[in-house]
mmCIF file of N, CA and C in Angstrom:
data_model
loop_
_atom_site.group_PDB
_atom_site.id
_atom_site.type_symbol
_atom_site.label_atom_id
_atom_site.label_comp_id
_atom_site.label_asym_id
_atom_site.label_seq_id
_atom_site.Cartn_x
_atom_site.Cartn_y
_atom_site.Cartn_z
ATOM 1 N N MET X 27 59.849 41.988 -22.625
ATOM 2 C CA MET X 27 59.492 40.630 -22.328
ATOM 3 C C MET X 27 58.115 40.627 -21.655
ATOM 4 N N THR X 28 57.225 39.759 -22.095
ATOM 5 C CA THR X 28 55.901 39.675 -21.496
ATOM 6 C C THR X 28 55.877 38.508 -20.516
ATOM 7 N N SER X 29 55.129 38.682 -19.459
ATOM 8 C CA SER X 29 55.022 37.605 -18.475
ATOM 9 C C SER X 29 53.886 36.666 -18.855
ATOM 10 N N ALA X 30 53.999 35.448 -18.384
ATOM 11 C CA ALA X 30 52.953 34.469 -18.658
ATOM 12 C C ALA X 30 51.720 34.814 -17.850
ATOM 13 N N PRO X 31 50.548 34.650 -18.436
ATOM 14 C CA PRO X 31 49.323 34.969 -17.692
ATOM 15 C C PRO X 31 49.101 33.949 -16.573
ATOM 16 N N PHE X 32 48.481 34.423 -15.506
ATOM 17 C CA PHE X 32 48.137 33.531 -14.409
ATOM 18 C C PHE X 32 47.055 32.574 -14.880
ATOM 19 N N PRO X 33 47.115 31.344 -14.426
ATOM 20 C CA PRO X 33 46.042 30.419 -14.790
ATOM 21 C C PRO X 33 44.748 30.842 -14.095
ATOM 22 N N ASP X 34 43.647 30.658 -14.786
ATOM 23 C CA ASP X 34 42.362 31.017 -14.187
ATOM 24 C C ASP X 34 41.872 29.875 -13.293
ATOM 25 N N SER X 35 40.847 30.166 -12.516
ATOM 26 C CA SER X 35 40.358 29.185 -11.547
ATOM 27 C C SER X 35 39.816 27.931 -12.226
ATOM 28 N N GLU X 36 39.280 28.071 -13.423
ATOM 29 C CA GLU X 36 38.754 26.907 -14.145
ATOM 30 C C GLU X 36 39.889 25.947 -14.524
ATOM 31 N N THR X 37 41.012 26.493 -14.971
ATOM 32 C CA THR X 37 42.176 25.670 -15.321
ATOM 33 C C THR X 37 42.709 24.951 -14.090
ATOM 34 N N ILE X 38 42.820 25.678 -12.992
ATOM 35 C CA ILE X 38 43.323 25.078 -11.750
ATOM 36 C C ILE X 38 42.351 24.013 -11.246
ATOM 37 N N ALA X 39 41.054 24.281 -11.322
ATOM 38 C CA ALA X 39 40.053 23.287 -10.901
ATOM 39 C C ALA X 39 40.172 22.018 -11.740
ATOM 40 N N ALA X 40 40.416 22.166 -13.036
ATOM 41 C CA ALA X 40 40.576 20.997 -13.912
ATOM 42 C C ALA X 40 41.810 20.190 -13.514
ATOM 43 N N LYS X 41 42.866 20.872 -13.127
ATOM 44 C CA LYS X 41 44.085 20.177 -12.680
ATOM 45 C C LYS X 41 43.825 19.417 -11.376
ATOM 46 N N PHE X 42 43.082 20.027 -10.451
ATOM 47 C CA PHE X 42 42.732 19.338 -9.212
ATOM 48 C C PHE X 42 41.841 18.135 -9.492
ATOM 49 N N SER X 43 40.966 18.264 -10.456
ATOM 50 C CA SER X 43 40.048 17.178 -10.791
ATOM 51 C C SER X 43 40.804 15.974 -11.350
ATOM 52 N N ALA X 44 41.747 16.230 -12.252
ATOM 53 C CA ALA X 44 42.502 15.136 -12.870
ATOM 54 C C ALA X 44 43.576 14.598 -11.915
ATOM 55 N N LEU X 45 44.384 15.472 -11.369
ATOM 56 C CA LEU X 45 45.449 15.202 -10.402
ATOM 57 C C LEU X 45 46.366 14.043 -10.795
ATOM 58 N N GLY X 46 46.782 14.057 -12.064
ATOM 59 C CA GLY X 46 47.820 13.128 -12.505
ATOM 60 C C GLY X 46 49.182 13.688 -12.123
ATOM 61 N N GLU X 47 50.236 12.988 -12.477
ATOM 62 C CA GLU X 47 51.588 13.447 -12.122
ATOM 63 C C GLU X 47 51.914 14.808 -12.743
ATOM 64 N N GLN X 48 51.531 15.016 -14.004
ATOM 65 C CA GLN X 48 51.776 16.325 -14.637
ATOM 66 C C GLN X 48 50.981 17.420 -13.937
ATOM 67 N N ASP X 49 49.762 17.104 -13.546
ATOM 68 C CA ASP X 49 48.919 18.078 -12.846
ATOM 69 C C ASP X 49 49.523 18.439 -11.495
ATOM 70 N N LYS X 50 50.054 17.451 -10.792
ATOM 71 C CA LYS X 50 50.689 17.704 -9.500
ATOM 72 C C LYS X 50 51.903 18.613 -9.661
ATOM 73 N N SER X 51 52.685 18.376 -10.706
ATOM 74 C CA SER X 51 53.854 19.232 -10.959
ATOM 75 C C SER X 51 53.418 20.656 -11.252
ATOM 76 N N TYR X 52 52.400 20.788 -12.078
ATOM 77 C CA TYR X 52 51.872 22.103 -12.442
ATOM 78 C C TYR X 52 51.362 22.845 -11.203
ATOM 79 N N LEU X 53 50.571 22.155 -10.394
ATOM 80 C CA LEU X 53 50.027 22.774 -9.186
ATOM 81 C C LEU X 53 51.126 23.085 -8.174
ATOM 82 N N GLY X 54 52.140 22.235 -8.115
ATOM 83 C CA GLY X 54 53.270 22.495 -7.230
ATOM 84 C C GLY X 54 53.992 23.782 -7.602
ATOM 85 N N LEU X 55 54.142 24.023 -8.906
ATOM 86 C CA LEU X 55 54.765 25.269 -9.363
ATOM 87 C C LEU X 55 53.912 26.477 -8.994
ATOM 88 N N ILE X 56 52.611 26.336 -9.112
ATOM 89 C CA ILE X 56 51.714 27.438 -8.744
ATOM 90 C C ILE X 56 51.818 27.723 -7.247
ATOM 91 N N MET X 57 51.916 26.666 -6.440
ATOM 92 C CA MET X 57 52.009 26.852 -4.992
ATOM 93 C C MET X 57 53.308 27.543 -4.577
ATOM 94 N N GLU X 58 54.336 27.431 -5.388
ATOM 95 C CA GLU X 58 55.621 28.061 -5.070
ATOM 96 C C GLU X 58 55.577 29.577 -5.213
ATOM 97 N N ASN X 59 54.644 30.084 -6.001
ATOM 98 C CA ASN X 59 54.586 31.514 -6.295
ATOM 99 C C ASN X 59 53.486 32.177 -5.466
ATOM 100 N N PRO X 60 53.856 32.986 -4.463
ATOM 101 C CA PRO X 60 52.847 33.635 -3.616
ATOM 102 C C PRO X 60 51.887 34.546 -4.374
ATOM 103 N N VAL X 61 52.296 35.056 -5.510
ATOM 104 C CA VAL X 61 51.438 35.940 -6.297
ATOM 105 C C VAL X 61 50.225 35.174 -6.835
ATOM 106 N N GLN X 62 50.352 33.866 -6.965
ATOM 107 C CA GLN X 62 49.269 33.051 -7.534
ATOM 108 C C GLN X 62 48.400 32.379 -6.471
ATOM 109 N N ASP X 63 48.593 32.735 -5.203
ATOM 110 C CA ASP X 63 47.812 32.109 -4.124
ATOM 111 C C ASP X 63 46.312 32.281 -4.310
ATOM 112 N N ASP X 64 45.879 33.480 -4.673
ATOM 113 C CA ASP X 64 44.436 33.707 -4.831
ATOM 114 C C ASP X 64 43.863 32.861 -5.961
ATOM 115 N N SER X 65 44.589 32.741 -7.069
ATOM 116 C CA SER X 65 44.125 31.897 -8.178
ATOM 117 C C SER X 65 44.042 30.441 -7.748
ATOM 118 N N LEU X 66 45.028 30.004 -6.990
ATOM 119 C CA LEU X 66 45.038 28.623 -6.510
ATOM 120 C C LEU X 66 43.834 28.350 -5.610
ATOM 121 N N LEU X 67 43.577 29.238 -4.672
ATOM 122 C CA LEU X 67 42.450 29.044 -3.759
ATOM 123 C C LEU X 67 41.112 29.165 -4.475
ATOM 124 N N ASP X 68 41.017 30.058 -5.445
ATOM 125 C CA ASP X 68 39.789 30.132 -6.248
ATOM 126 C C ASP X 68 39.574 28.822 -7.000
ATOM 127 N N GLY X 69 40.664 28.232 -7.500
ATOM 128 C CA GLY X 69 40.570 26.951 -8.203
ATOM 129 C C GLY X 69 40.132 25.828 -7.281
ATOM 130 N N ILE X 70 40.622 25.834 -6.047
ATOM 131 C CA ILE X 70 40.197 24.820 -5.069
ATOM 132 C C ILE X 70 38.704 24.958 -4.790
ATOM 133 N N HIS X 71 38.260 26.195 -4.564
ATOM 134 C CA HIS X 71 36.830 26.417 -4.313
ATOM 135 C C HIS X 71 35.990 25.963 -5.507
ATOM 136 N N ARG X 72 36.434 26.293 -6.704
ATOM 137 C CA ARG X 72 35.680 25.895 -7.906
ATOM 138 C C ARG X 72 35.626 24.369 -8.012
ATOM 139 N N HIS X 73 36.754 23.711 -7.764
ATOM 140 C CA HIS X 73 36.781 22.244 -7.839
ATOM 141 C C HIS X 73 35.840 21.630 -6.803
ATOM 142 N N LEU X 74 35.899 22.139 -5.567
ATOM 143 C CA LEU X 74 35.028 21.593 -4.518
ATOM 144 C C LEU X 74 33.556 21.882 -4.809
ATOM 145 N N ASP X 75 33.260 23.053 -5.344
ATOM 146 C CA ASP X 75 31.876 23.367 -5.719
ATOM 147 C C ASP X 75 31.393 22.445 -6.830
ATOM 148 N N ASN X 76 32.257 22.205 -7.824
ATOM 149 C CA ASN X 76 31.896 21.292 -8.913
ATOM 150 C C ASN X 76 31.658 19.880 -8.375
ATOM 151 N N ALA X 77 32.525 19.441 -7.467
ATOM 152 C CA ALA X 77 32.381 18.098 -6.886
ATOM 153 C C ALA X 77 31.107 17.993 -6.057
ATOM 154 N N SER X 78 30.715 19.085 -5.412
ATOM 155 C CA SER X 78 29.500 19.042 -4.596
ATOM 156 C C SER X 78 28.239 18.942 -5.444
ATOM 157 N N ARG X 79 28.320 19.332 -6.703
ATOM 158 C CA ARG X 79 27.162 19.247 -7.609
ATOM 159 C C ARG X 79 27.155 17.967 -8.435
ATOM 160 N N ALA X 80 28.192 17.165 -8.314
ATOM 161 C CA ALA X 80 28.283 15.930 -9.100
ATOM 162 C C ALA X 80 27.261 14.913 -8.596
ATOM 163 N N PRO X 81 26.774 14.045 -9.484
ATOM 164 C CA PRO X 81 25.795 13.047 -9.058
ATOM 165 C C PRO X 81 26.380 11.994 -8.111
ATOM 166 N N PHE X 82 27.692 11.813 -8.133
ATOM 167 C CA PHE X 82 28.359 10.840 -7.274
ATOM 168 C C PHE X 82 29.464 11.553 -6.505
ATOM 169 N N LEU X 83 29.458 11.432 -5.197
ATOM 170 C CA LEU X 83 30.460 12.079 -4.354
ATOM 171 C C LEU X 83 31.556 11.078 -4.025
ATOM 172 N N ASN X 84 32.754 11.301 -4.574
ATOM 173 C CA ASN X 84 33.881 10.423 -4.351
ATOM 174 C C ASN X 84 34.709 10.960 -3.184
ATOM 175 N N THR X 85 34.313 10.605 -1.972
ATOM 176 C CA THR X 85 34.977 11.146 -0.789
ATOM 177 C C THR X 85 36.426 10.668 -0.669
ATOM 178 N N LEU X 86 36.701 9.456 -1.114
ATOM 179 C CA LEU X 86 38.086 8.966 -1.042
ATOM 180 C C LEU X 86 39.011 9.811 -1.920
ATOM 181 N N LYS X 87 38.543 10.176 -3.098
ATOM 182 C CA LYS X 87 39.348 11.010 -3.985
ATOM 183 C C LYS X 87 39.536 12.407 -3.382
ATOM 184 N N LEU X 88 38.495 12.943 -2.756
ATOM 185 C CA LEU X 88 38.600 14.264 -2.139
ATOM 186 C C LEU X 88 39.521 14.244 -0.915
ATOM 187 N N GLU X 89 39.469 13.173 -0.141
ATOM 188 C CA GLU X 89 40.390 13.035 0.986
ATOM 189 C C GLU X 89 41.830 12.940 0.492
ATOM 190 N N ALA X 90 42.052 12.167 -0.573
ATOM 191 C CA ALA X 90 43.398 12.043 -1.135
ATOM 192 C C ALA X 90 43.892 13.393 -1.657
ATOM 193 N N LEU X 91 42.989 14.153 -2.272
ATOM 194 C CA LEU X 91 43.351 15.494 -2.746
ATOM 195 C C LEU X 91 43.749 16.368 -1.564
ATOM 196 N N GLY X 92 42.952 16.361 -0.501
ATOM 197 C CA GLY X 92 43.273 17.151 0.682
ATOM 198 C C GLY X 92 44.610 16.767 1.283
ATOM 199 N N LYS X 93 44.882 15.465 1.335
ATOM 200 C CA LYS X 93 46.158 14.994 1.887
ATOM 201 C C LYS X 93 47.310 15.455 1.005
ATOM 202 N N TRP X 94 47.171 15.307 -0.307
ATOM 203 C CA TRP X 94 48.240 15.730 -1.206
ATOM 204 C C TRP X 94 48.473 17.235 -1.104
ATOM 205 N N VAL X 95 47.403 18.022 -1.137
ATOM 206 C CA VAL X 95 47.541 19.478 -1.056
ATOM 207 C C VAL X 95 48.178 19.868 0.271
ATOM 208 N N GLY X 96 47.745 19.252 1.366
ATOM 209 C CA GLY X 96 48.323 19.555 2.669
ATOM 210 C C GLY X 96 49.805 19.231 2.740
ATOM 211 N N ASP X 97 50.206 18.138 2.096
ATOM 212 C CA ASP X 97 51.623 17.757 2.065
ATOM 213 C C ASP X 97 52.437 18.670 1.149
ATOM 214 N N ALA X 98 51.846 19.078 0.033
ATOM 215 C CA ALA X 98 52.587 19.827 -0.985
ATOM 216 C C ALA X 98 52.615 21.337 -0.749
ATOM 217 N N ALA X 99 51.623 21.858 -0.074
ATOM 218 C CA ALA X 99 51.511 23.313 0.085
ATOM 219 C C ALA X 99 52.539 23.854 1.067
ATOM 220 N N PRO X 100 53.083 25.024 0.747
ATOM 221 C CA PRO X 100 54.019 25.663 1.675
ATOM 222 C C PRO X 100 53.290 26.182 2.917
ATOM 223 N N PRO X 101 54.032 26.446 3.983
ATOM 224 C CA PRO X 101 53.412 26.905 5.239
ATOM 225 C C PRO X 101 52.503 28.124 5.083
ATOM 226 N N ARG X 102 52.838 29.052 4.193
ATOM 227 C CA ARG X 102 52.034 30.275 4.071
ATOM 228 C C ARG X 102 50.605 29.985 3.605
ATOM 229 N N LEU X 103 50.369 28.824 2.985
ATOM 230 C CA LEU X 103 49.035 28.478 2.478
ATOM 231 C C LEU X 103 48.211 27.622 3.439
ATOM 232 N N GLN X 104 48.824 27.063 4.456
ATOM 233 C CA GLN X 104 48.141 26.075 5.284
ATOM 234 C C GLN X 104 46.872 26.616 5.959
ATOM 235 N N ILE X 105 46.943 27.798 6.529
ATOM 236 C CA ILE X 105 45.753 28.357 7.189
ATOM 237 C C ILE X 105 44.665 28.652 6.165
ATOM 238 N N ARG X 106 45.040 29.216 5.024
ATOM 239 C CA ARG X 106 44.043 29.532 3.997
ATOM 240 C C ARG X 106 43.405 28.270 3.441
ATOM 241 N N LEU X 107 44.161 27.193 3.324
ATOM 242 C CA LEU X 107 43.586 25.926 2.864
ATOM 243 C C LEU X 107 42.573 25.389 3.875
ATOM 244 N N MET X 108 42.921 25.477 5.152
ATOM 245 C CA MET X 108 41.997 25.000 6.185
ATOM 246 C C MET X 108 40.736 25.864 6.194
ATOM 247 N N GLU X 109 40.898 27.172 6.017
ATOM 248 C CA GLU X 109 39.726 28.051 5.941
ATOM 249 C C GLU X 109 38.851 27.677 4.749
ATOM 250 N N ALA X 110 39.474 27.368 3.613
ATOM 251 C CA ALA X 110 38.710 26.962 2.429
ATOM 252 C C ALA X 110 37.936 25.678 2.708
ATOM 253 N N SER X 111 38.564 24.742 3.423
ATOM 254 C CA SER X 111 37.894 23.464 3.697
ATOM 255 C C SER X 111 36.734 23.620 4.680
ATOM 256 N N LYS X 112 36.738 24.690 5.452
ATOM 257 C CA LYS X 112 35.672 24.920 6.432
ATOM 258 C C LYS X 112 34.617 25.904 5.931
ATOM 259 N N SER X 113 34.714 26.310 4.669
ATOM 260 C CA SER X 113 33.799 27.331 4.152
ATOM 261 C C SER X 113 32.416 26.793 3.812
ATOM 262 N N SER X 114 32.215 25.491 3.908
ATOM 263 C CA SER X 114 30.902 24.901 3.642
ATOM 264 C C SER X 114 30.739 23.654 4.511
ATOM 265 N N GLN X 115 29.501 23.330 4.827
ATOM 266 C CA GLN X 115 29.202 22.127 5.602
ATOM 267 C C GLN X 115 28.942 20.919 4.706
ATOM 268 N N HIS X 116 29.028 21.120 3.397
ATOM 269 C CA HIS X 116 28.773 20.031 2.454
ATOM 270 C C HIS X 116 29.792 18.911 2.662
ATOM 271 N N PRO X 117 29.390 17.653 2.492
ATOM 272 C CA PRO X 117 30.315 16.529 2.653
ATOM 273 C C PRO X 117 31.561 16.607 1.759
ATOM 274 N N THR X 118 31.459 17.299 0.640
ATOM 275 C CA THR X 118 32.625 17.483 -0.228
ATOM 276 C C THR X 118 33.735 18.204 0.530
ATOM 277 N N TYR X 119 33.367 19.277 1.186
ATOM 278 C CA TYR X 119 34.334 20.067 1.939
ATOM 279 C C TYR X 119 34.839 19.287 3.152
ATOM 280 N N ALA X 120 33.960 18.518 3.777
ATOM 281 C CA ALA X 120 34.352 17.714 4.939
ATOM 282 C C ALA X 120 35.390 16.657 4.545
ATOM 283 N N ALA X 121 35.209 16.033 3.394
ATOM 284 C CA ALA X 121 36.171 15.031 2.928
ATOM 285 C C ALA X 121 37.520 15.688 2.618
ATOM 286 N N PHE X 122 37.491 16.842 1.972
ATOM 287 C CA PHE X 122 38.724 17.575 1.688
ATOM 288 C C PHE X 122 39.418 17.963 2.996
ATOM 289 N N ARG X 123 38.647 18.443 3.970
ATOM 290 C CA ARG X 123 39.186 18.843 5.269
ATOM 291 C C ARG X 123 39.801 17.644 5.996
ATOM 292 N N LYS X 124 39.161 16.483 5.891
ATOM 293 C CA LYS X 124 39.687 15.270 6.533
ATOM 294 C C LYS X 124 41.070 14.936 5.971
ATOM 295 N N GLY X 125 41.228 15.055 4.660
ATOM 296 C CA GLY X 125 42.534 14.811 4.040
ATOM 297 C C GLY X 125 43.569 15.839 4.451
ATOM 298 N N LEU X 126 43.152 17.117 4.513
ATOM 299 C CA LEU X 126 44.070 18.174 4.959
ATOM 300 C C LEU X 126 44.551 17.899 6.378
ATOM 301 N N THR X 127 43.633 17.533 7.233
ATOM 302 C CA THR X 127 43.977 17.260 8.622
ATOM 303 C C THR X 127 44.925 16.063 8.709
ATOM 304 N N ALA X 128 44.654 15.035 7.919
ATOM 305 C CA ALA X 128 45.501 13.839 7.921
ATOM 306 C C ALA X 128 46.915 14.138 7.450
ATOM 307 N N SER X 129 47.071 15.127 6.592
ATOM 308 C CA SER X 129 48.403 15.468 6.081
ATOM 309 C C SER X 129 49.287 16.062 7.170
ATOM 310 N N GLY X 130 48.677 16.700 8.158
ATOM 311 C CA GLY X 130 49.446 17.333 9.219
ATOM 312 C C GLY X 130 50.157 18.600 8.778
ATOM 313 N N GLY X 131 49.789 19.131 7.631
ATOM 314 C CA GLY X 131 50.447 20.329 7.101
ATOM 315 C C GLY X 131 50.336 21.535 8.002
ATOM 316 N N LEU X 132 49.174 21.717 8.588
ATOM 317 C CA LEU X 132 48.964 22.869 9.467
ATOM 318 C C LEU X 132 49.833 22.746 10.723
ATOM 319 N N GLU X 133 49.923 21.546 11.271
ATOM 320 C CA GLU X 133 50.737 21.329 12.464
ATOM 321 C C GLU X 133 52.227 21.487 12.161
ATOM 322 N N LYS X 134 52.653 21.067 10.945
ATOM 323 C CA LYS X 134 54.052 21.243 10.574
ATOM 324 C C LYS X 134 54.389 22.722 10.380
ATOM 325 N N ALA X 135 53.450 23.446 9.803
ATOM 326 C CA ALA X 135 53.678 24.866 9.544
ATOM 327 C C ALA X 135 53.645 25.685 10.836
ATOM 328 N N TYR X 136 52.770 25.299 11.739
ATOM 329 C CA TYR X 136 52.593 26.023 13.005
ATOM 330 C C TYR X 136 52.582 25.033 14.163
ATOM 331 N N PRO X 137 53.766 24.535 14.561
ATOM 332 C CA PRO X 137 53.809 23.534 15.644
ATOM 333 C C PRO X 137 53.320 24.129 16.968
ATOM 334 N N GLN X 138 52.768 23.265 17.794
ATOM 335 C CA GLN X 138 52.295 23.688 19.103
ATOM 336 C C GLN X 138 53.488 24.074 19.978
ATOM 337 N N ALA X 139 53.290 25.095 20.776
ATOM 338 C CA ALA X 139 54.350 25.514 21.697
ATOM 339 C C ALA X 139 54.495 24.494 22.805
ATOM 340 N N LYS X 140 55.730 24.228 23.182
ATOM 341 C CA LYS X 140 55.981 23.283 24.271
ATOM 342 C C LYS X 140 56.121 24.078 25.561
ATOM 343 N N ILE X 141 55.317 23.679 26.507
ATOM 344 C CA ILE X 141 55.308 24.405 27.790
ATOM 345 C C ILE X 141 56.049 23.622 28.836
#
């Protein structure tokens, strides 16, 4: 039996760009498999890089993407997602980071200790 090939970063970036219901389901399945974490993060970087080169910066769409990813991603990905959002000072990354922060995913995954 042969295993299915991992999706490449270009395919994942296209799914993030479209982000319809089918795309969300597809990306959700990828997020469930820890073996595909690197492909997923490469796809996020590719999507954000592509968005940063676009003639029009749709910050609302990028914030919504960040919020959805933050809500949908399992705890093991939350720190890596935040690191990805901080890897550039470009407004594209800032909008994505704003959505991630709004999702509260990092706080849910790693709650503050109560003293």
